[in-house]
Amino acid sequence: MNPHTLARVELLQGTLDLLILRTLLFGPSHGHAIAKHIQRTSEELLQVETGSLYPALHRLEARGWLAASWELSDKGKRARIYRLTPKGRKQLVAEQSKWATFSRAMGLIVNPAGQEGQ
């Protein structure tokens, strides 16, 4: 699918938090790499704008779900590296549970049993 022909998918409030926490489960990363991972993993369907990403990272850090430090990136530039904290890991489990419930509820409403083609 050509990503240029796709309609932009808007993220529900709170969804970006879940995506960030889930991405950092794989290990520490800087903001640009987090955004690229979300985009690549979603088959280019989700693009996280800088104006949404960095406020979310700062909010998650303020809540104690992430820890951040300035380090040199693999390209030798200073970058703020974000890590999931133990509190963030617990929150990730809670957020995944909430998302599963929400997703199931939406499926029941959008695709009610016995009404597929109507």
XYZ file of C-alpha atoms in Angstrom:
118
model
C 0.000 0.000 0.000
C 1.341 3.434 -0.879
C 1.639 5.466 2.351
C 0.933 8.665 0.409
C -2.554 7.466 -0.535
C -3.525 6.488 3.005
C -5.858 8.633 5.018
C -4.128 9.901 8.136
C -4.966 7.827 11.183
C -5.567 10.040 14.201
C -4.413 8.661 17.533
C -6.927 8.559 20.351
C -5.889 10.393 23.468
C -3.817 8.018 25.588
C -2.985 5.778 22.644
C 0.322 7.554 22.045
C 1.317 6.876 25.658
C 0.714 3.155 25.122
C 2.687 3.174 21.855
C 5.647 4.925 23.487
C 5.673 2.620 26.514
C 5.427 -0.459 24.276
C 8.235 0.775 22.017
C 10.549 1.357 24.980
C 9.928 -2.190 26.206
C 12.481 -3.175 23.522
C 15.119 -0.940 25.144
C 16.176 2.684 25.574
C 15.752 5.013 22.623
C 15.705 8.655 21.576
C 12.568 10.436 20.407
C 13.149 10.275 16.659
C 13.840 6.531 16.846
C 10.661 5.996 18.890
C 8.596 7.790 16.234
C 10.300 5.833 13.435
C 9.700 2.507 15.231
C 5.977 3.275 15.609
C 5.752 4.267 11.953
C 7.671 1.211 10.697
C 5.884 -1.271 12.977
C 2.458 0.052 11.956
C 3.341 -0.477 8.276
C 3.520 3.316 7.830
C -0.118 3.776 8.952
C 0.803 5.745 12.077
C 3.034 8.785 11.954
C 3.805 10.511 15.225
C 4.335 14.227 14.816
C 7.097 15.950 16.788
C 4.498 18.294 18.285
C 2.734 15.302 19.850
C 5.716 13.072 20.612
C 7.866 15.329 22.788
C 5.059 16.626 25.023
C 4.017 12.976 25.539
C 7.594 11.948 26.398
C 7.862 14.814 28.905
C 4.469 13.921 30.428
C 5.447 10.249 30.815
C 8.758 11.274 32.367
C 6.955 13.593 34.818
C 4.700 10.684 35.848
C 7.749 8.539 36.563
C 6.978 6.068 33.772
C 10.124 7.023 31.840
C 13.604 8.113 32.856
C 15.678 10.229 30.479
C 19.312 11.233 30.205
C 21.512 13.039 27.703
C 23.853 10.657 25.905
C 25.734 10.429 22.636
C 23.703 8.722 19.912
C 25.155 6.103 17.605
C 25.868 8.982 15.198
C 27.879 10.859 17.813
C 25.288 13.564 18.483
C 23.858 14.427 21.867
C 20.384 12.926 22.233
C 17.894 12.552 25.054
C 17.567 8.812 25.638
C 14.344 7.541 27.221
C 14.072 4.351 29.291
C 11.078 2.542 30.707
C 11.055 2.574 34.526
C 9.621 -0.216 36.721
C 6.608 2.066 37.282
C 6.362 2.470 33.491
C 6.376 -1.313 33.006
C 3.433 -1.623 35.419
C 1.634 1.172 33.588
C 2.254 -0.548 30.252
C 0.464 -3.674 31.526
C -2.466 -1.507 32.713
C -2.601 0.419 29.420
C -2.506 -2.788 27.355
C -5.393 -4.172 29.407
C -7.421 -0.978 28.904
C -6.670 -1.043 25.171
C -7.740 -4.707 24.872
C -11.055 -3.903 26.596
C -11.628 -0.819 24.435
C -10.718 -2.711 21.261
C -13.098 -5.562 22.127
C -15.918 -3.109 22.872
C -15.372 -1.301 19.557
C -15.367 -4.627 17.706
C -18.676 -5.609 19.300
C -20.257 -2.313 18.260
C -18.757 -1.962 14.792
C -19.101 -5.654 13.839
C -22.071 -7.020 15.823
C -22.480 -10.787 15.698
C -24.823 -11.973 12.980
C -24.834 -8.624 11.187
C -21.672 -8.913 9.055
C -22.685 -7.603 5.597
C -25.494 -5.293 6.695
